[in-house]
Tab-separated table of C-alpha atoms in Angstrom:
chain	number	residue	atom	x	y	z
A	1	MET	CA	178.548	86.487	222.173
A	2	SER	CA	179.157	90.227	222.256
A	3	SER	CA	182.637	91.490	222.821
A	4	PHE	CA	181.663	93.572	225.810
A	5	ILE	CA	181.003	90.535	227.968
A	6	THR	CA	184.495	89.064	227.950
A	7	SER	CA	187.722	90.797	227.094
A	8	ASP	CA	190.406	89.499	224.807
A	9	VAL	CA	193.219	91.013	226.864
A	10	GLU	CA	195.131	88.913	229.383
A	11	PRO	CA	194.358	90.195	232.881
A	12	LEU	CA	197.187	92.021	234.608
A	13	PRO	CA	198.197	91.549	238.222
A	14	VAL	CA	196.479	93.998	240.559
A	15	HIS	CA	198.747	95.064	243.379
A	16	TYR	CA	197.723	96.436	246.705
A	17	GLU	CA	199.630	97.784	249.641
A	18	LYS	CA	200.301	95.015	252.068
A	19	THR	CA	199.320	97.179	255.000
A	20	GLU	CA	195.989	98.057	253.504
A	21	TYR	CA	194.469	94.617	253.397
A	22	ILE	CA	193.763	92.108	256.099
A	23	GLU	CA	194.059	88.533	254.953
A	24	THR	CA	192.131	85.965	256.939
A	25	ASP	CA	192.836	82.265	257.395
A	26	THR	CA	190.252	81.369	254.806
A	27	GLY	CA	191.910	83.618	252.264
A	28	ASN	CA	189.517	86.557	252.443
A	29	LYS	CA	191.188	89.868	251.681
A	30	VAL	CA	189.438	92.770	253.347
A	31	SER	CA	190.627	96.335	252.941
A	32	ARG	CA	191.171	98.296	256.124
A	33	LYS	CA	189.680	101.277	254.339
A	34	SER	CA	186.422	99.507	253.760
A	35	VAL	CA	183.557	100.316	256.058
A	36	ILE	CA	182.008	97.221	257.524
A	37	HIS	CA	179.303	97.553	260.103
A	38	GLY	CA	178.082	94.615	262.099
A	39	SER	CA	180.931	92.349	261.033
A	40	GLN	CA	179.713	89.599	263.325
A	41	ASN	CA	176.630	89.276	261.139
A	42	ILE	CA	178.570	88.934	257.911
A	43	ILE	CA	179.886	85.664	256.506
A	44	LEU	CA	182.505	85.604	253.769
A	45	GLY	CA	182.852	82.293	251.987
A	46	GLY	CA	186.611	82.316	251.587
A	47	LYS	CA	189.004	83.887	249.049
A	48	THR	CA	186.657	86.858	248.790
A	49	ILE	CA	188.004	90.348	248.243
A	50	ILE	CA	186.464	93.461	249.772
A	51	GLN	CA	188.204	96.476	248.271
A	52	THR	CA	188.845	100.055	249.405
A	53	GLU	CA	185.887	102.162	250.580
A	54	CYS	CA	183.416	99.366	250.083
A	55	MET	CA	180.588	99.584	252.577
A	56	VAL	CA	178.836	96.541	253.954
A	57	ARG	CA	175.913	97.136	256.304
A	58	GLY	CA	175.725	94.113	258.500
A	59	ASP	CA	174.116	96.128	261.261
A	60	LEU	CA	170.709	96.367	259.582
A	61	ARG	CA	169.476	93.115	260.942
A	62	ARG	CA	166.195	91.505	261.768
A	63	SER	CA	165.392	92.302	265.346
A	64	GLY	CA	164.743	89.607	267.866
A	65	THR	CA	167.002	86.739	266.820
A	66	ALA	CA	170.127	86.423	268.877
A	67	HIS	CA	172.661	85.654	266.214
A	68	ALA	CA	171.508	86.182	262.684
A	69	VAL	CA	173.478	86.233	259.484
A	70	VAL	CA	172.615	89.432	257.711
A	71	ILE	CA	174.866	89.149	254.682
A	72	ALA	CA	176.315	85.848	253.482
A	73	VAL	CA	178.841	86.103	250.682
A	74	GLY	CA	180.168	83.064	248.798
A	75	LYS	CA	183.719	82.231	247.789
A	76	TYR	CA	185.933	83.940	245.209
A	77	CYS	CA	183.691	86.983	245.257
A	78	LEU	CA	184.756	90.530	244.648
A	79	LEU	CA	183.136	93.555	246.247
A	80	ALA	CA	184.902	96.313	244.359
A	81	ALA	CA	185.834	99.780	245.552
A	82	LYS	CA	183.105	102.179	246.672
A	83	SER	CA	180.369	99.603	246.315
A	84	LEU	CA	177.651	99.312	248.897
A	85	ILE	CA	175.976	96.138	250.051
A	86	ARG	CA	173.000	96.495	252.300
A	87	PRO	CA	170.120	94.156	253.097
A	88	PRO	CA	166.599	94.964	251.820
A	89	SER	CA	163.734	95.950	254.042
A	90	LYS	CA	159.989	95.776	253.854
A	91	VAL	CA	156.836	95.753	255.908
A	92	TYR	CA	155.381	92.277	256.208
A	93	LYS	CA	152.212	91.714	258.208
A	94	ASN	CA	152.505	95.177	259.662
A	95	ILE	CA	156.007	94.606	260.922
A	96	PHE	CA	158.936	96.420	259.428
A	97	SER	CA	162.110	94.404	259.172
A	98	TYR	CA	165.343	93.994	257.286
A	99	TYR	CA	165.782	90.636	255.594
A	100	PRO	CA	168.998	88.659	255.187
A	101	MET	CA	170.867	88.814	251.942
A	102	LYS	CA	172.766	86.019	250.251
A	103	ILE	CA	175.407	86.352	247.568
A	104	GLY	CA	176.588	83.228	245.766
A	105	ASP	CA	180.059	82.103	244.737
A	106	PHE	CA	182.231	83.633	242.011
A	107	CYS	CA	180.315	86.920	242.009
A	108	HIS	CA	181.915	90.166	241.002
A	109	ILE	CA	180.229	93.382	242.053
A	110	GLY	CA	181.627	96.387	240.213
A	111	GLU	CA	182.829	99.714	241.531
A	112	GLY	CA	180.301	102.143	242.888
A	113	SER	CA	177.406	99.741	242.681
A	114	ILE	CA	174.640	99.739	245.221
A	115	VAL	CA	173.249	96.288	245.854
A	116	GLU	CA	170.141	95.953	247.962
A	117	ALA	CA	168.973	92.650	246.512
A	118	ALA	CA	167.451	89.824	248.478
A	119	GLN	CA	169.575	87.232	246.769
A	120	ILE	CA	172.323	87.091	244.206
A	121	GLY	CA	173.127	83.706	242.718
A	122	SER	CA	176.500	82.291	241.747
A	123	HIS	CA	178.615	83.279	238.749
A	124	VAL	CA	177.013	86.736	238.550
A	125	ARG	CA	178.866	89.736	237.304
A	126	ILE	CA	177.445	93.117	238.300
A	127	GLY	CA	178.962	96.087	236.496
A	128	LYS	CA	180.050	99.489	237.732
A	129	ASN	CA	177.657	102.082	239.129
A	130	CYS	CA	174.686	99.749	239.069
A	131	VAL	CA	171.767	100.010	241.388
A	132	ILE	CA	170.101	96.727	242.242
A	133	GLY	CA	166.793	97.620	243.861
A	134	ARG	CA	165.232	96.258	247.040
A	135	PHE	CA	164.333	92.601	247.130
A	136	ALA	CA	165.525	91.957	243.607
A	137	ILE	CA	166.569	88.377	242.972
A	138	VAL	CA	169.410	87.821	240.560
A	139	LYS	CA	169.494	84.145	239.657
A	140	ASP	CA	172.723	82.239	238.925
A	141	ASN	CA	174.799	82.984	235.853
A	142	ALA	CA	173.597	86.487	235.042
A	143	VAL	CA	175.391	89.611	233.938
A	144	ILE	CA	174.286	93.100	234.858
A	145	LEU	CA	175.967	95.668	232.619
A	146	ASP	CA	177.504	98.922	233.829
A	147	ASN	CA	175.200	101.748	234.906
A	148	THR	CA	172.150	99.516	235.043
A	149	VAL	CA	169.232	100.196	237.322
A	150	ILE	CA	167.313	97.104	238.346
A	151	ALA	CA	163.909	97.927	239.760
A	152	PRO	CA	162.870	96.687	243.205
A	153	ASN	CA	161.404	93.167	243.396
A	154	CYS	CA	162.738	92.314	239.947
A	155	ILE	CA	163.796	88.757	239.185
A	156	ILE	CA	166.701	88.453	236.797
A	157	PRO	CA	166.643	85.030	235.146
A	158	SER	CA	169.669	82.824	234.645
A	159	PHE	CA	171.913	83.237	231.616
A	160	SER	CA	170.628	86.716	230.881
A	161	VAL	CA	172.347	90.043	230.370
A	162	TYR	CA	170.456	93.033	231.726
A	163	GLY	CA	171.216	96.657	231.091
A	164	GLY	CA	169.801	100.157	231.023
A	165	ASN	CA	167.611	102.239	233.277
A	166	PRO	CA	165.176	100.519	233.870
A	167	GLY	CA	167.077	97.246	233.443
A	168	VAL	CA	165.796	95.161	230.561
A	169	LEU	CA	166.977	91.977	228.906
A	170	ILE	CA	169.684	92.773	226.392
A	171	GLU	CA	170.911	89.368	225.340
A	172	GLU	CA	171.511	85.865	226.568
A	173	LEU	CA	174.649	84.165	227.808
A	174	PRO	CA	176.130	80.938	226.488
A	175	GLU	CA	175.847	77.721	228.469
A	176	CYS	CA	179.547	77.851	229.305
A	177	TRP	CA	179.102	81.080	231.295
A	178	PRO	CA	179.541	79.438	234.734
A	179	GLN	CA	182.939	78.126	233.629
A	180	ILE	CA	183.921	81.518	232.193
A	181	MET	CA	182.942	83.365	235.351
A	182	GLU	CA	184.550	80.796	237.605
A	183	ARG	CA	187.820	81.094	235.723
A	184	GLU	CA	187.577	84.898	235.762
A	185	ALA	CA	186.949	85.011	239.504
A	186	LYS	CA	189.741	82.587	240.335
A	187	THR	CA	192.164	84.398	238.038
A	188	TYR	CA	191.307	87.740	239.612
A	189	TYR	CA	191.928	86.372	243.067
A	190	SER	CA	195.256	84.855	242.094
A	191	LEU	CA	196.389	88.102	240.450
A	192	PHE	CA	195.271	90.250	243.408
A	193	THR	CA	198.540	90.237	245.268
A	194	SER	CA	200.384	92.485	247.623
A	195	LYS	CA	203.290	94.566	246.435
B	1	MET	CA	182.684	125.805	245.951
B	2	SER	CA	183.449	128.782	248.100
B	3	THR	CA	185.477	126.978	250.736
B	4	PRO	CA	187.170	123.661	250.241
B	5	ILE	CA	185.169	121.003	252.020
B	6	GLY	CA	188.006	119.940	254.254
B	7	GLN	CA	188.385	123.391	255.693
B	8	LEU	CA	184.790	123.862	256.695
B	9	PRO	CA	184.373	123.981	260.435
B	10	PRO	CA	182.267	121.323	262.126
B	11	ALA	CA	178.675	122.469	262.296
B	12	THR	CA	176.669	123.328	265.330
B	13	ILE	CA	174.007	120.677	265.328
B	14	THR	CA	170.827	121.719	267.027
B	15	SER	CA	168.205	119.182	267.801
B	16	PHE	CA	164.797	120.584	268.443
B	17	GLY	CA	163.028	117.416	269.314
B	18	ALA	CA	163.630	114.094	270.860
B	19	GLU	CA	165.186	110.995	269.442
B	20	ASN	CA	167.372	112.161	266.611
B	21	ILE	CA	169.784	109.421	265.710
B	22	ILE	CA	172.846	110.999	264.161
B	23	CYS	CA	175.618	108.498	263.706
B	24	ASP	CA	179.103	109.550	264.563
B	25	ASP	CA	180.681	108.681	261.250
B	26	THR	CA	178.887	111.479	259.373
B	27	GLU	CA	180.377	114.678	258.035
B	28	ILE	CA	178.261	117.575	259.187
B	29	ARG	CA	180.055	120.818	258.478
B	30	GLY	CA	179.457	124.456	257.878
B	31	ALA	CA	176.793	126.530	259.532
B	32	THR	CA	174.080	125.568	261.955
B	33	ILE	CA	172.285	122.373	261.058
B	34	SER	CA	169.070	121.864	262.952
B	35	PHE	CA	166.867	118.815	263.211
B	36	GLY	CA	163.326	118.336	264.368
B	37	ASN	CA	162.539	115.060	266.043
B	38	ASN	CA	162.998	111.433	265.021
B	39	ASN	CA	165.469	112.049	262.226
B	40	ILE	CA	167.858	109.313	261.247
B	41	VAL	CA	171.249	110.053	259.770
B	42	HIS	CA	173.120	106.924	258.706
B	43	PRO	CA	176.924	106.767	258.849
B	44	LYS	CA	179.028	108.049	255.947
B	45	SER	CA	176.539	110.712	254.914
B	46	LYS	CA	177.487	114.345	254.386
B	47	ILE	CA	175.449	117.378	255.323
B	48	MET	CA	177.342	120.526	254.514
B	49	SER	CA	176.811	124.208	254.177
B	50	VAL	CA	179.308	125.467	251.660
B	51	GLY	CA	177.652	128.836	251.093
B	52	GLY	CA	177.128	129.649	254.709
B	53	GLY	CA	173.384	129.279	255.045
B	54	ALA	CA	171.868	127.050	257.687
B	55	ILE	CA	170.130	123.772	256.948
B	56	SER	CA	166.982	122.885	258.829
B	57	PHE	CA	165.373	119.469	258.765
B	58	GLY	CA	161.863	118.656	259.837
B	59	ASN	CA	160.798	115.446	261.532
B	60	TYR	CA	161.035	111.777	260.618
B	61	ASN	CA	163.572	112.191	257.837
B	62	ILE	CA	165.806	109.304	256.881
B	63	ILE	CA	169.193	110.166	255.441
B	64	GLU	CA	170.969	107.031	254.315
B	65	GLU	CA	174.638	106.431	253.752
B	66	GLY	CA	176.492	108.193	250.994
B	67	VAL	CA	173.927	110.991	250.797
B	68	VAL	CA	175.347	114.443	250.183
B	69	ILE	CA	173.211	117.439	251.144
B	70	ILE	CA	174.887	120.741	250.322
B	71	ASN	CA	173.616	124.247	250.864
B	72	ARG	CA	175.449	126.484	248.434
B	73	THR	CA	173.507	129.646	249.254
B	74	THR	CA	173.578	131.951	252.212
B	75	GLU	CA	169.912	131.353	252.979
B	76	VAL	CA	168.358	128.644	255.031
B	77	LEU	CA	167.755	125.331	253.294
B	78	HIS	CA	164.440	123.950	254.495
B	79	ILE	CA	163.826	120.249	254.325
B	80	GLY	CA	160.392	119.144	255.440
B	81	ASN	CA	159.109	116.033	257.202
B	82	ASP	CA	158.938	112.359	256.287
B	83	ASN	CA	161.521	112.527	253.525
B	84	THR	CA	163.780	109.662	252.573
B	85	PHE	CA	167.158	110.311	251.047
B	86	GLU	CA	168.239	106.927	249.784
B	87	VAL	CA	171.783	105.708	249.369
B	88	GLY	CA	174.190	107.854	247.385
B	89	SER	CA	171.794	110.619	246.404
B	90	ARG	CA	172.808	114.209	246.103
B	91	PHE	CA	170.728	117.217	247.085
B	92	GLU	CA	171.888	120.743	246.321
B	93	GLY	CA	168.537	122.450	245.877
B	94	LEU	CA	166.854	125.360	247.567
B	95	SER	CA	164.180	123.503	249.487
B	96	LEU	CA	162.402	120.204	249.832
B	97	GLY	CA	158.821	119.589	250.895
B	98	ASN	CA	157.337	116.724	252.874
B	99	GLY	CA	157.127	113.066	252.064
B	100	CYS	CA	159.614	113.036	249.202
B	101	VAL	CA	161.753	110.099	248.208
B	102	VAL	CA	165.116	110.725	246.618
B	103	GLU	CA	166.147	107.358	245.255
B	104	PRO	CA	169.713	106.005	245.071
B	105	LYS	CA	172.203	107.974	242.964
B	106	ALA	CA	169.659	110.689	242.194
B	107	SER	CA	170.847	114.271	241.902
B	108	ILE	CA	168.969	117.438	242.626
B	109	LEU	CA	170.940	120.233	241.053
B	110	PRO	CA	171.526	123.673	242.571
B	111	GLY	CA	168.644	126.107	242.654
B	112	THR	CA	165.926	123.482	242.491
B	113	THR	CA	162.792	123.736	244.559
B	114	VAL	CA	161.051	120.448	245.240
B	115	GLY	CA	157.442	120.251	246.410
B	116	ASP	CA	155.716	117.643	248.566
B	117	ASN	CA	155.376	113.937	247.861
B	118	CYS	CA	157.817	113.901	244.957
B	119	VAL	CA	159.870	110.951	243.838
B	120	ILE	CA	163.181	111.523	242.124
B	121	GLY	CA	163.980	108.148	240.640
B	122	THR	CA	167.176	106.133	240.715
B	123	SER	CA	170.068	107.855	238.906
B	124	CYS	CA	167.776	110.661	237.750
B	125	THR	CA	168.592	114.355	237.841
B	126	THR	CA	166.622	117.582	237.813
B	127	TRP	CA	167.608	120.671	235.882
B	128	GLN	CA	169.386	123.549	237.518
B	129	ASN	CA	167.010	126.109	239.034
B	130	ASP	CA	164.168	123.703	238.437
B	131	VAL	CA	160.808	123.781	240.164
B	132	LEU	CA	159.295	120.399	240.910
B	133	GLU	CA	155.619	120.653	241.747
B	134	SER	CA	154.116	118.504	244.430
B	135	ASN	CA	153.247	114.908	243.529
B	136	SER	CA	155.646	114.740	240.617
B	137	VAL	CA	157.834	111.779	239.730
B	138	ILE	CA	161.060	111.779	237.748
B	139	PHE	CA	161.931	108.393	236.298
B	140	GLY	CA	163.873	106.553	233.672
B	141	SER	CA	167.131	107.188	231.906
B	142	ASN	CA	165.728	110.246	230.137
B	143	ASN	CA	164.433	111.875	233.337
B	144	GLU	CA	160.818	111.740	232.200
B	145	ARG	CA	158.232	113.264	234.445
B	146	ARG	CA	154.718	112.478	235.447
B	147	LYS	CA	152.345	113.081	238.313
B	148	GLN	CA	151.349	110.648	240.995
B	149	THR	CA	148.437	110.433	243.414
B	150	PRO	CA	148.891	112.080	246.810
B	151	ARG	CA	150.562	110.123	249.571
B	152	SER	CA	148.390	107.461	251.172
B	153	LYS	CA	148.140	106.669	254.852
B	154	GLU	CA	149.760	103.262	254.298
B	155	GLN	CA	152.831	104.873	252.817
B	156	SER	CA	153.198	107.199	255.766
B	157	SER	CA	152.812	104.370	258.258
B	158	VAL	CA	155.461	102.322	256.434
B	159	HIS	CA	157.811	105.259	256.709
B	160	MET	CA	157.065	105.673	260.423
B	161	LYS	CA	157.779	102.006	261.040
B	162	HIS	CA	161.066	102.318	259.170
B	163	VAL	CA	162.092	105.246	261.368
B	164	GLU	CA	161.125	103.456	264.578
B	165	TYR	CA	163.056	100.364	263.538
B	166	LEU	CA	166.156	102.310	262.608
B	167	LYS	CA	166.074	104.176	265.900
B	168	ASP	CA	166.501	100.902	267.782
B	169	VAL	CA	168.984	99.246	265.474
B	170	LEU	CA	171.290	102.172	264.793
B	171	LYS	CA	171.580	103.018	268.448
B	172	LYS	CA	172.929	99.560	269.193
B	173	PHE	CA	175.540	99.435	266.479
B	174	HIS	CA	176.759	102.980	266.047
B	175	ALA	CA	178.169	105.655	268.264
B	176	GLN	CA	176.094	108.804	268.276
B	177	LYS	CA	177.483	112.162	267.291
B	178	GLY	CA	178.616	114.213	270.230
B	179	GLY	CA	178.031	117.879	270.727
B	180	VAL	CA	174.448	117.984	269.595
B	181	VAL	CA	172.802	120.974	271.162
B	182	GLN	CA	169.378	120.063	272.474
B	183	ALA	CA	167.172	123.069	272.105
B	184	ILE	CA	163.567	123.565	272.920
B	185	GLY	CA	161.760	125.184	270.073
B	186	ILE	CA	159.458	124.659	267.178
B	187	VAL	CA	160.832	123.718	263.768
B	188	SER	CA	158.983	125.866	261.300
């Protein structure tokens, strides 16, 4: 496996100002400097971190239904600084609508990335400054390298590493990837502590 | 930049038509910024006139979050109708035609003139002082260019539906920008 997928260095604790983050009962850590619209339509699975200046558009919802979940995020996820999560939209049978978006567990979304996918599976690592196009589906256990552009409606298969603009298959991941990503996500959460 | 962004005065926003949805959380600074009708400005976007010239938008434009539109000259920056500025794009050109799509993280460098029905792909950039003819597409990591067929009716109707939808949804969730001067006039 290439050396740019995992690092050999022990991860260091990441400290944040105690006043900057809100910690919920379920262990979610949400930065006060993040911009979250429509928070009643967003579900965080627990022990998820939303960092500074991250923007989550929960207001772009399907019209009509009374209480809809627009963005559902799993547990131990990381939405890094300056990233943007918004649901995808399309015209279906002559009606324009935004569709709900689901992110699985143990997902890390890197800094500055724009994610407009329909679904992101579990154990996915998305690098920095990526653009995941509309209605893309990233299956479980995938890695999207830094600065990748994934075209709209793309389906990223499991255990694959995609990179480049346009995103193409670079290499494949080992079968132990879910365990690696799960350990990485849990370690990150445990090291993300207040000063 | 001539003036630091933070010191630019808030702009006079003139709305020439009905139904412009300009969210409150936007940074609109500098000279006079005028809108036609049915424009949508998502929160966290920036429309600024650093050089002093005005910026005038046509109708049915969608400006999504994180978009930065800067006018560095002293002349008016004309942006036409039916354009979509997708998330995180950057426009610093001289003018934009109708029906263009500026995809996420794209950059249009200073001095560029963009025609009608152009697509500037994700993370792509133009040159400085570039001229993009109508119906051109910039794509890929090497900013390759090609031409596309003129805009179809279906594409325009999709865009209209998007604008209508956003008008309803954004009004419910976001406060609108105050101090928008409603003028009666024709956007050229």
